[in-house]
Structure formats: structure tokens, C-alpha cells
Amino acid sequence: MPMRVLIVDDEAPARAKLRRLLGGEADVEIAGEAAGGAEAVAAIRRERPDVVFLDIQMPGLDGFGVIREVGVAAMPVTVFVTAHDDRALDAFEAEALDYVLKPVAPARFARVVERLRERLARPAGDVVRRIERLLERAGGERGGRLLVERPDGRASVFIRPDEIEWIEAQRNDVEIHAGGRVWRLRMPIGDVEARLGSKDFLRISRSHIVRLDRVRELQPWFHGELKVVLRDGPTLTWTRRYRKRS
């Protein structure tokens, strides 16, 4: 029986390269492609592929969101397609899960396919446990790590909540200020707020979340609002609407 593979990536050139590499394997059948997370969830449920090459960083529902939506136990064998640097790759290697790094190198790809053949012949239980642990490391639970990318999109890393200083909404994305650097997370600020929880963070306006231990002082302002002065950061406004929520 051929190995049925689903390709998931929001970039058409990346999908084309994977399709071309997979086309060179005699025992591989391409079950389909998806250009986004929601499309990937539907394709996994419909096609039931043996393997999915899954891009991690996608607008809207990212790769980890796809896994949570489908359910770890129902996921095909997964190869993560990433643009991560070495720090983020540690998370995959620690759980012995396969990945290919963009741009995909043919030699690396060939090794991954060979391991896929071996893995499909083994029980899936161990892989399920490894993916569950990876989701926990990657922020699958409230308070967990967040997968963020550089503004130029050329690298991604995992950051811990205790590294975050403040967060600013940018349309449907957010900019995360951490360690003197700015990172992008493709997630609405409301979803970020829910992910972080309220113990250490405070939503002070429609556009801003601050880490409480980064607040230096609060200053009275007009109409019941407050100015929030951050340590080594900007002065933001805690609006009346969000003061009522606290």
C-alpha cells in the first residue's frame, strides 16, 4: 500500500517543493494539499492520510492549532515544516519528532521519508505521547510557551510568558515585546489574553496587555483612566472599559 501524504503550508512555493520531492518516492501517494489550518483540519478528517507535512507558522489556525482541533490521537504521523532557529528545534528533537527546515533540503527530506516508512510499521501510542508533550511545551495549555516569529518572518522561536514585557495588537496579529526585542504572533489579542491567563498579565485596553511585574507605577489620568508606566518601556493607557473588567 502506498504512503498517503497530505501537504499543509500557506505558501504555494513551499507546497510545490514538497510535492516535487514526494513525487520522486515510488511508494508515496499525495492525498491532497491545504493552504491553511482550517482547510487542513477538514482535509485530515476527509482524506485520513497516513502522514501530514504540517507547516507550523500559518495565519489564523497554526500547525499546533490544527493538532488540537483534530485531536492528538486522531492525527496522522506528523512531519513539522518549520522556519525555526536552533532554540525552537530543541522542542522537536527532545520529543524525537521529525521536522524539515525551510528551505527543504533534498538530503534531509530523504532521511525523513525513510524514517516515516519505519514509523508507520510501529504502534502509534508512543508518538501520541510525544506530540502531547510537544503541545505542552509549545503553549498548548494556558500559561505555556508561545511560538513567535521575527517581524521579517525569517525565524521563529518559543518564548516563555515570564519573558514578555508587554503586548500590542496589530490588526489580527500582535507584537510581543520581550527581552528588548519585538516578535510577531499571528493570533488576535483576545486569543493571546486567554492563552496567557490573568495571573501575571493584565489587559488594559483594546490594544494592550502588560505583564504586572513590569509595571513601575500608575498615574491618574482624565475620565477615570490611568497611565501605566512600564519599567524600561512605554507609558500606556488603562482605559475605563478595561478597568471595570479587573
PDB file of C-alpha atoms in Angstrom:
ATOM      1  CA  MET A   1       0.000   0.000   0.000  1.00  0.00           C
ATOM      2  CA  PRO A   2       1.326   3.483  -0.825  1.00  0.00           C
ATOM      3  CA  MET A   3       2.026   6.017   1.898  1.00  0.00           C
ATOM      4  CA  ARG A   4      -0.747   8.643   1.587  1.00  0.00           C
ATOM      5  CA  VAL A   5       0.586  12.117   2.382  1.00  0.00           C
ATOM      6  CA  LEU A   6      -1.166  15.446   2.956  1.00  0.00           C
ATOM      7  CA  ILE A   7       0.804  18.686   2.423  1.00  0.00           C
ATOM      8  CA  VAL A   8      -0.115  21.689   4.584  1.00  0.00           C
ATOM      9  CA  ASP A   9       1.587  25.057   4.053  1.00  0.00           C
ATOM     10  CA  ASP A  10       0.254  28.554   3.489  1.00  0.00           C
ATOM     11  CA  GLU A  11       2.999  29.286   0.933  1.00  0.00           C
ATOM     12  CA  ALA A  12       2.376  27.914  -2.571  1.00  0.00           C
ATOM     13  CA  PRO A  13       6.112  27.601  -3.455  1.00  0.00           C
ATOM     14  CA  ALA A  14       6.705  25.538  -0.308  1.00  0.00           C
ATOM     15  CA  ARG A  15       3.823  23.214  -1.189  1.00  0.00           C
ATOM     16  CA  ALA A  16       5.149  22.865  -4.726  1.00  0.00           C
ATOM     17  CA  LYS A  17       8.612  21.891  -3.498  1.00  0.00           C
ATOM     18  CA  LEU A  18       7.248  19.258  -1.133  1.00  0.00           C
ATOM     19  CA  ARG A  19       5.018  17.920  -3.900  1.00  0.00           C
ATOM     20  CA  ARG A  20       8.017  17.662  -6.213  1.00  0.00           C
ATOM     21  CA  LEU A  21      10.155  15.877  -3.606  1.00  0.00           C
ATOM     22  CA  LEU A  22       7.361  13.481  -2.696  1.00  0.00           C
ATOM     23  CA  GLY A  23       6.777  12.773  -6.378  1.00  0.00           C
ATOM     24  CA  GLY A  24      10.204  11.176  -6.518  1.00  0.00           C
ATOM     25  CA  GLU A  25       9.206   8.483  -3.993  1.00  0.00           C
ATOM     26  CA  ALA A  26       7.656   5.423  -5.661  1.00  0.00           C
ATOM     27  CA  ASP A  27       5.638   4.363  -2.610  1.00  0.00           C
ATOM     28  CA  VAL A  28       4.119   7.800  -1.879  1.00  0.00           C
ATOM     29  CA  GLU A  29       0.667   8.989  -2.930  1.00  0.00           C
ATOM     30  CA  ILE A  30      -0.248  12.662  -2.396  1.00  0.00           C
ATOM     31  CA  ALA A  31      -3.647  12.647  -0.708  1.00  0.00           C
ATOM     32  CA  GLY A  32      -4.123  16.390  -1.056  1.00  0.00           C
ATOM     33  CA  GLU A  33      -2.930  19.858  -0.094  1.00  0.00           C
ATOM     34  CA  ALA A  34      -4.140  22.562   2.265  1.00  0.00           C
ATOM     35  CA  ALA A  35      -3.165  26.218   2.356  1.00  0.00           C
ATOM     36  CA  GLY A  36      -4.340  26.974   5.884  1.00  0.00           C
ATOM     37  CA  GLY A  37      -5.226  25.496   9.242  1.00  0.00           C
ATOM     38  CA  ALA A  38      -8.999  25.190   8.864  1.00  0.00           C
ATOM     39  CA  GLU A  39      -8.559  23.657   5.419  1.00  0.00           C
ATOM     40  CA  ALA A  40      -6.004  21.227   6.876  1.00  0.00           C
ATOM     41  CA  VAL A  41      -8.393  20.084   9.618  1.00  0.00           C
ATOM     42  CA  ALA A  42     -11.093  19.356   7.035  1.00  0.00           C
ATOM     43  CA  ALA A  43      -8.645  17.537   4.751  1.00  0.00           C
ATOM     44  CA  ILE A  44      -7.279  15.362   7.565  1.00  0.00           C
ATOM     45  CA  ARG A  45     -10.777  14.328   8.577  1.00  0.00           C
ATOM     46  CA  ARG A  46     -11.883  13.745   4.990  1.00  0.00           C
ATOM     47  CA  GLU A  47      -8.804  12.073   3.479  1.00  0.00           C
ATOM     48  CA  ARG A  48      -7.416  10.283   6.565  1.00  0.00           C
ATOM     49  CA  PRO A  49      -3.827  10.408   5.262  1.00  0.00           C
ATOM     50  CA  ASP A  50      -1.052   8.299   6.752  1.00  0.00           C
ATOM     51  CA  VAL A  51       1.296  11.298   7.011  1.00  0.00           C
ATOM     52  CA  VAL A  52       0.906  15.067   7.094  1.00  0.00           C
ATOM     53  CA  PHE A  53       3.698  17.531   6.358  1.00  0.00           C
ATOM     54  CA  LEU A  54       2.447  20.347   8.583  1.00  0.00           C
ATOM     55  CA  ASP A  55       3.622  23.947   8.475  1.00  0.00           C
ATOM     56  CA  ILE A  56       3.779  25.363  11.988  1.00  0.00           C
ATOM     57  CA  GLN A  57       3.501  29.097  11.319  1.00  0.00           C
ATOM     58  CA  MET A  58       0.314  29.902   9.387  1.00  0.00           C
ATOM     59  CA  PRO A  59      -2.153  32.796   9.640  1.00  0.00           C
ATOM     60  CA  GLY A  60      -5.199  32.093  11.756  1.00  0.00           C
ATOM     61  CA  LEU A  61      -5.105  28.466  12.867  1.00  0.00           C
ATOM     62  CA  ASP A  62      -1.432  27.481  13.068  1.00  0.00           C
ATOM     63  CA  GLY A  63       0.047  23.993  12.995  1.00  0.00           C
ATOM     64  CA  PHE A  64      -0.362  23.404  16.718  1.00  0.00           C
ATOM     65  CA  GLY A  65      -3.941  24.635  16.440  1.00  0.00           C
ATOM     66  CA  VAL A  66      -4.562  22.035  13.732  1.00  0.00           C
ATOM     67  CA  ILE A  67      -3.332  19.288  16.072  1.00  0.00           C
ATOM     68  CA  ARG A  68      -5.525  20.482  18.931  1.00  0.00           C
ATOM     69  CA  GLU A  69      -8.553  20.764  16.644  1.00  0.00           C
ATOM     70  CA  VAL A  70      -8.157  17.304  15.120  1.00  0.00           C
ATOM     71  CA  GLY A  71      -7.065  15.729  18.403  1.00  0.00           C
ATOM     72  CA  VAL A  72      -3.653  14.222  19.046  1.00  0.00           C
ATOM     73  CA  ALA A  73      -4.865  10.627  18.879  1.00  0.00           C
ATOM     74  CA  ALA A  74      -6.591  11.234  15.534  1.00  0.00           C
ATOM     75  CA  MET A  75      -3.604  12.944  13.880  1.00  0.00           C
ATOM     76  CA  PRO A  76      -1.676  11.194  11.114  1.00  0.00           C
ATOM     77  CA  VAL A  77       2.055  10.725  11.578  1.00  0.00           C
ATOM     78  CA  THR A  78       3.241  14.343  11.505  1.00  0.00           C
ATOM     79  CA  VAL A  79       6.338  15.938   9.999  1.00  0.00           C
ATOM     80  CA  PHE A  80       6.630  19.570  11.040  1.00  0.00           C
ATOM     81  CA  VAL A  81       7.653  22.060   8.371  1.00  0.00           C
ATOM     82  CA  THR A  82       9.358  24.955  10.131  1.00  0.00           C
ATOM     83  CA  ALA A  83      11.479  28.048   9.729  1.00  0.00           C
ATOM     84  CA  HIS A  84      12.685  27.816  13.339  1.00  0.00           C
ATOM     85  CA  ASP A  85      16.131  28.549  14.635  1.00  0.00           C
ATOM     86  CA  ASP A  86      18.086  26.044  16.757  1.00  0.00           C
ATOM     87  CA  ARG A  87      16.454  27.093  20.020  1.00  0.00           C
ATOM     88  CA  ALA A  88      12.976  26.207  18.810  1.00  0.00           C
ATOM     89  CA  LEU A  89      14.103  22.989  17.136  1.00  0.00           C
ATOM     90  CA  ASP A  90      15.185  21.701  20.541  1.00  0.00           C
ATOM     91  CA  ALA A  91      11.498  21.160  21.326  1.00  0.00           C
ATOM     92  CA  PHE A  92      11.049  18.827  18.364  1.00  0.00           C
ATOM     93  CA  GLU A  93      14.288  16.965  18.920  1.00  0.00           C
ATOM     94  CA  ALA A  94      13.543  16.476  22.611  1.00  0.00           C
ATOM     95  CA  GLU A  95      10.421  14.521  21.670  1.00  0.00           C
ATOM     96  CA  ALA A  96      12.085  12.672  18.750  1.00  0.00           C
ATOM     97  CA  LEU A  97       9.564  14.131  16.296  1.00  0.00           C
ATOM     98  CA  ASP A  98      10.538  14.723  12.696  1.00  0.00           C
ATOM     99  CA  TYR A  99      10.763  18.103  11.039  1.00  0.00           C
ATOM    100  CA  VAL A 100      12.082  19.636   7.846  1.00  0.00           C
ATOM    101  CA  LEU A 101      13.562  23.106   7.877  1.00  0.00           C
ATOM    102  CA  LYS A 102      12.668  25.661   5.214  1.00  0.00           C
ATOM    103  CA  PRO A 103      14.023  25.764   2.578  1.00  0.00           C
ATOM    104  CA  VAL A 104      13.709  21.977   2.455  1.00  0.00           C
ATOM    105  CA  ALA A 105      16.991  20.227   1.618  1.00  0.00           C
ATOM    106  CA  PRO A 106      16.598  17.065  -0.520  1.00  0.00           C
ATOM    107  CA  ALA A 107      19.074  15.048   1.569  1.00  0.00           C
ATOM    108  CA  ARG A 108      17.291  15.879   4.823  1.00  0.00           C
ATOM    109  CA  PHE A 109      13.934  15.149   3.166  1.00  0.00           C
ATOM    110  CA  ALA A 110      15.114  11.709   2.017  1.00  0.00           C
ATOM    111  CA  ARG A 111      16.129  10.787   5.590  1.00  0.00           C
ATOM    112  CA  VAL A 112      12.764  11.902   6.922  1.00  0.00           C
ATOM    113  CA  VAL A 113      10.873   9.796   4.356  1.00  0.00           C
ATOM    114  CA  GLU A 114      12.931   6.742   5.248  1.00  0.00           C
ATOM    115  CA  ARG A 115      12.109   7.219   8.932  1.00  0.00           C
ATOM    116  CA  LEU A 116       8.432   7.609   8.014  1.00  0.00           C
ATOM    117  CA  ARG A 117       8.461   4.170   6.420  1.00  0.00           C
ATOM    118  CA  GLU A 118       9.870   2.718   9.624  1.00  0.00           C
ATOM    119  CA  ARG A 119       7.489   4.638  11.886  1.00  0.00           C
ATOM    120  CA  LEU A 120       4.358   3.591  10.008  1.00  0.00           C
ATOM    121  CA  ALA A 121       5.242  -0.001  10.767  1.00  0.00           C
ATOM    122  CA  ARG A 122       5.222   0.674  14.549  1.00  0.00           C
ATOM    123  CA  PRO A 123       2.373   1.279  17.044  1.00  0.00           C
ATOM    124  CA  ALA A 124       1.335   4.919  17.288  1.00  0.00           C
ATOM    125  CA  GLY A 125       0.947   5.211  21.068  1.00  0.00           C
ATOM    126  CA  ASP A 126       4.452   6.474  21.768  1.00  0.00           C
ATOM    127  CA  VAL A 127       4.178   9.154  19.073  1.00  0.00           C
ATOM    128  CA  VAL A 128       0.866  10.328  20.569  1.00  0.00           C
ATOM    129  CA  ARG A 129       2.515  10.887  23.951  1.00  0.00           C
ATOM    130  CA  ARG A 130       5.389  12.767  22.354  1.00  0.00           C
ATOM    131  CA  ILE A 131       3.049  15.112  20.470  1.00  0.00           C
ATOM    132  CA  GLU A 132       1.108  15.767  23.678  1.00  0.00           C
ATOM    133  CA  ARG A 133       4.324  16.783  25.437  1.00  0.00           C
ATOM    134  CA  LEU A 134       5.318  18.977  22.497  1.00  0.00           C
ATOM    135  CA  LEU A 135       1.954  20.764  22.581  1.00  0.00           C
ATOM    136  CA  GLU A 136       2.503  21.489  26.260  1.00  0.00           C
ATOM    137  CA  ARG A 137       5.954  22.928  25.544  1.00  0.00           C
ATOM    138  CA  ALA A 138       4.618  24.978  22.637  1.00  0.00           C
ATOM    139  CA  GLY A 139       1.862  26.677  24.592  1.00  0.00           C
ATOM    140  CA  GLY A 140      -0.961  24.255  24.070  1.00  0.00           C
ATOM    141  CA  GLU A 141      -2.165  24.947  27.589  1.00  0.00           C
ATOM    142  CA  ARG A 142      -2.824  28.266  29.275  1.00  0.00           C
ATOM    143  CA  GLY A 143       0.407  29.758  30.531  1.00  0.00           C
ATOM    144  CA  GLY A 144       2.568  27.678  28.176  1.00  0.00           C
ATOM    145  CA  ARG A 145       5.185  28.886  25.728  1.00  0.00           C
ATOM    146  CA  LEU A 146       4.236  30.911  22.679  1.00  0.00           C
ATOM    147  CA  LEU A 147       5.618  30.318  19.227  1.00  0.00           C
ATOM    148  CA  VAL A 148       6.572  33.737  17.832  1.00  0.00           C
ATOM    149  CA  GLU A 149       8.414  34.926  14.756  1.00  0.00           C
ATOM    150  CA  ARG A 150      10.718  37.765  13.844  1.00  0.00           C
ATOM    151  CA  PRO A 151       8.978  40.670  12.081  1.00  0.00           C
ATOM    152  CA  ASP A 152      10.712  39.695   8.831  1.00  0.00           C
ATOM    153  CA  GLY A 153       9.313  36.167   9.150  1.00  0.00           C
ATOM    154  CA  ARG A 154      12.720  34.530   8.668  1.00  0.00           C
ATOM    155  CA  ALA A 155      12.905  32.739  12.012  1.00  0.00           C
ATOM    156  CA  SER A 156      10.634  31.643  14.853  1.00  0.00           C
ATOM    157  CA  VAL A 157      11.294  30.812  18.488  1.00  0.00           C
ATOM    158  CA  PHE A 158       9.416  29.684  21.573  1.00  0.00           C
ATOM    159  CA  ILE A 159       9.225  32.283  24.334  1.00  0.00           C
ATOM    160  CA  ARG A 160       8.076  31.816  27.901  1.00  0.00           C
ATOM    161  CA  PRO A 161       5.389  34.097  29.358  1.00  0.00           C
ATOM    162  CA  ASP A 162       7.834  35.335  32.005  1.00  0.00           C
ATOM    163  CA  GLU A 163       9.975  36.800  29.200  1.00  0.00           C
ATOM    164  CA  ILE A 164       7.142  39.027  27.951  1.00  0.00           C
ATOM    165  CA  GLU A 165       7.072  42.697  28.921  1.00  0.00           C
ATOM    166  CA  TRP A 166       4.025  43.957  27.038  1.00  0.00           C
ATOM    167  CA  ILE A 167       1.894  43.132  24.009  1.00  0.00           C
ATOM    168  CA  GLU A 168       0.363  45.376  21.372  1.00  0.00           C
ATOM    169  CA  ALA A 169      -2.363  44.451  18.883  1.00  0.00           C
ATOM    170  CA  GLN A 170      -1.645  44.981  15.186  1.00  0.00           C
ATOM    171  CA  ARG A 171      -4.913  44.205  13.373  1.00  0.00           C
ATOM    172  CA  ASN A 172      -5.316  40.415  13.602  1.00  0.00           C
ATOM    173  CA  ASP A 173      -1.748  39.865  14.859  1.00  0.00           C
ATOM    174  CA  VAL A 174       0.134  41.054  17.916  1.00  0.00           C
ATOM    175  CA  GLU A 175       3.613  42.397  18.555  1.00  0.00           C
ATOM    176  CA  ILE A 176       5.194  40.851  21.639  1.00  0.00           C
ATOM    177  CA  HIS A 177       7.909  42.873  23.373  1.00  0.00           C
ATOM    178  CA  ALA A 178      10.263  40.514  25.165  1.00  0.00           C
ATOM    179  CA  GLY A 179      13.896  40.755  26.144  1.00  0.00           C
ATOM    180  CA  GLY A 180      14.368  44.066  24.378  1.00  0.00           C
ATOM    181  CA  ARG A 181      13.167  42.607  21.070  1.00  0.00           C
ATOM    182  CA  VAL A 182       9.892  42.654  19.186  1.00  0.00           C
ATOM    183  CA  TRP A 183       8.292  39.424  17.972  1.00  0.00           C
ATOM    184  CA  ARG A 184       5.174  38.801  15.923  1.00  0.00           C
ATOM    185  CA  LEU A 185       2.454  36.314  16.803  1.00  0.00           C
ATOM    186  CA  ARG A 186      -0.265  35.600  14.252  1.00  0.00           C
ATOM    187  CA  MET A 187      -3.121  35.496  16.729  1.00  0.00           C
ATOM    188  CA  PRO A 188      -5.788  38.035  17.790  1.00  0.00           C
ATOM    189  CA  ILE A 189      -5.044  39.766  21.055  1.00  0.00           C
ATOM    190  CA  GLY A 190      -8.150  38.258  22.679  1.00  0.00           C
ATOM    191  CA  ASP A 191      -6.838  34.754  21.996  1.00  0.00           C
ATOM    192  CA  VAL A 192      -3.429  35.729  23.410  1.00  0.00           C
ATOM    193  CA  GLU A 193      -5.128  37.059  26.544  1.00  0.00           C
ATOM    194  CA  ALA A 194      -6.976  33.766  27.003  1.00  0.00           C
ATOM    195  CA  ARG A 195      -3.796  31.761  26.402  1.00  0.00           C
ATOM    196  CA  LEU A 196      -1.779  33.702  28.984  1.00  0.00           C
ATOM    197  CA  GLY A 197      -4.448  33.829  31.676  1.00  0.00           C
ATOM    198  CA  SER A 198      -4.898  36.616  34.216  1.00  0.00           C
ATOM    199  CA  LYS A 199      -2.486  35.674  36.987  1.00  0.00           C
ATOM    200  CA  ASP A 200       0.541  37.577  35.700  1.00  0.00           C
ATOM    201  CA  PHE A 201      -0.934  39.651  32.860  1.00  0.00           C
ATOM    202  CA  LEU A 202      -3.492  42.421  32.604  1.00  0.00           C
ATOM    203  CA  ARG A 203      -5.458  43.567  29.549  1.00  0.00           C
ATOM    204  CA  ILE A 204      -5.514  47.346  29.955  1.00  0.00           C
ATOM    205  CA  SER A 205      -7.074  48.366  26.644  1.00  0.00           C
ATOM    206  CA  ARG A 206      -8.348  47.073  23.346  1.00  0.00           C
ATOM    207  CA  SER A 207      -4.765  47.076  22.043  1.00  0.00           C
ATOM    208  CA  HIS A 208      -2.512  46.342  25.024  1.00  0.00           C
ATOM    209  CA  ILE A 209      -1.662  43.624  27.549  1.00  0.00           C
ATOM    210  CA  VAL A 210       1.016  44.218  30.172  1.00  0.00           C
ATOM    211  CA  ARG A 211       2.897  41.883  32.475  1.00  0.00           C
ATOM    212  CA  LEU A 212       2.102  43.032  36.003  1.00  0.00           C
ATOM    213  CA  ASP A 213       5.624  42.814  37.372  1.00  0.00           C
ATOM    214  CA  ARG A 214       6.816  45.104  34.561  1.00  0.00           C
ATOM    215  CA  VAL A 215       4.595  47.964  35.771  1.00  0.00           C
ATOM    216  CA  ARG A 216       6.574  50.665  37.562  1.00  0.00           C
ATOM    217  CA  GLU A 217       3.705  52.944  38.559  1.00  0.00           C
ATOM    218  CA  LEU A 218       0.141  54.018  37.802  1.00  0.00           C
ATOM    219  CA  GLN A 219      -0.705  57.691  37.283  1.00  0.00           C
ATOM    220  CA  PRO A 220      -4.219  59.222  37.424  1.00  0.00           C
ATOM    221  CA  TRP A 221      -5.468  60.473  34.071  1.00  0.00           C
ATOM    222  CA  PHE A 222      -8.612  62.018  32.668  1.00  0.00           C
ATOM    223  CA  HIS A 223     -12.108  60.497  32.867  1.00  0.00           C
ATOM    224  CA  GLY A 224     -11.147  57.730  35.279  1.00  0.00           C
ATOM    225  CA  GLU A 225      -8.347  56.353  33.137  1.00  0.00           C
ATOM    226  CA  LEU A 226      -4.826  55.602  34.334  1.00  0.00           C
ATOM    227  CA  LYS A 227      -1.422  55.927  32.767  1.00  0.00           C
ATOM    228  CA  VAL A 228       0.552  52.694  33.113  1.00  0.00           C
ATOM    229  CA  VAL A 229       4.296  53.367  33.270  1.00  0.00           C
ATOM    230  CA  LEU A 230       6.327  50.283  32.427  1.00  0.00           C
ATOM    231  CA  ARG A 231       9.861  49.591  33.542  1.00  0.00           C
ATOM    232  CA  ASP A 232      12.144  50.082  30.548  1.00  0.00           C
ATOM    233  CA  GLY A 233       9.099  50.509  28.347  1.00  0.00           C
ATOM    234  CA  PRO A 234       6.441  52.934  27.159  1.00  0.00           C
ATOM    235  CA  THR A 235       3.649  54.633  29.055  1.00  0.00           C
ATOM    236  CA  LEU A 236       0.298  53.108  28.097  1.00  0.00           C
ATOM    237  CA  THR A 237      -3.310  53.923  28.957  1.00  0.00           C
ATOM    238  CA  TRP A 238      -5.522  51.741  31.130  1.00  0.00           C
ATOM    239  CA  THR A 239      -8.940  52.608  29.765  1.00  0.00           C
ATOM    240  CA  ARG A 240     -12.127  52.882  31.813  1.00  0.00           C
ATOM    241  CA  ARG A 241     -13.718  49.946  29.986  1.00  0.00           C
ATOM    242  CA  TYR A 242     -10.902  47.587  30.909  1.00  0.00           C
ATOM    243  CA  ARG A 243     -10.573  48.963  34.467  1.00  0.00           C
ATOM    244  CA  LYS A 244     -14.175  47.838  35.022  1.00  0.00           C
ATOM    245  CA  ARG A 245     -13.201  44.302  33.936  1.00  0.00           C
ATOM    246  CA  SER A 246     -10.418  43.970  36.512  1.00  0.00           C
TER     247      SER A 246
END
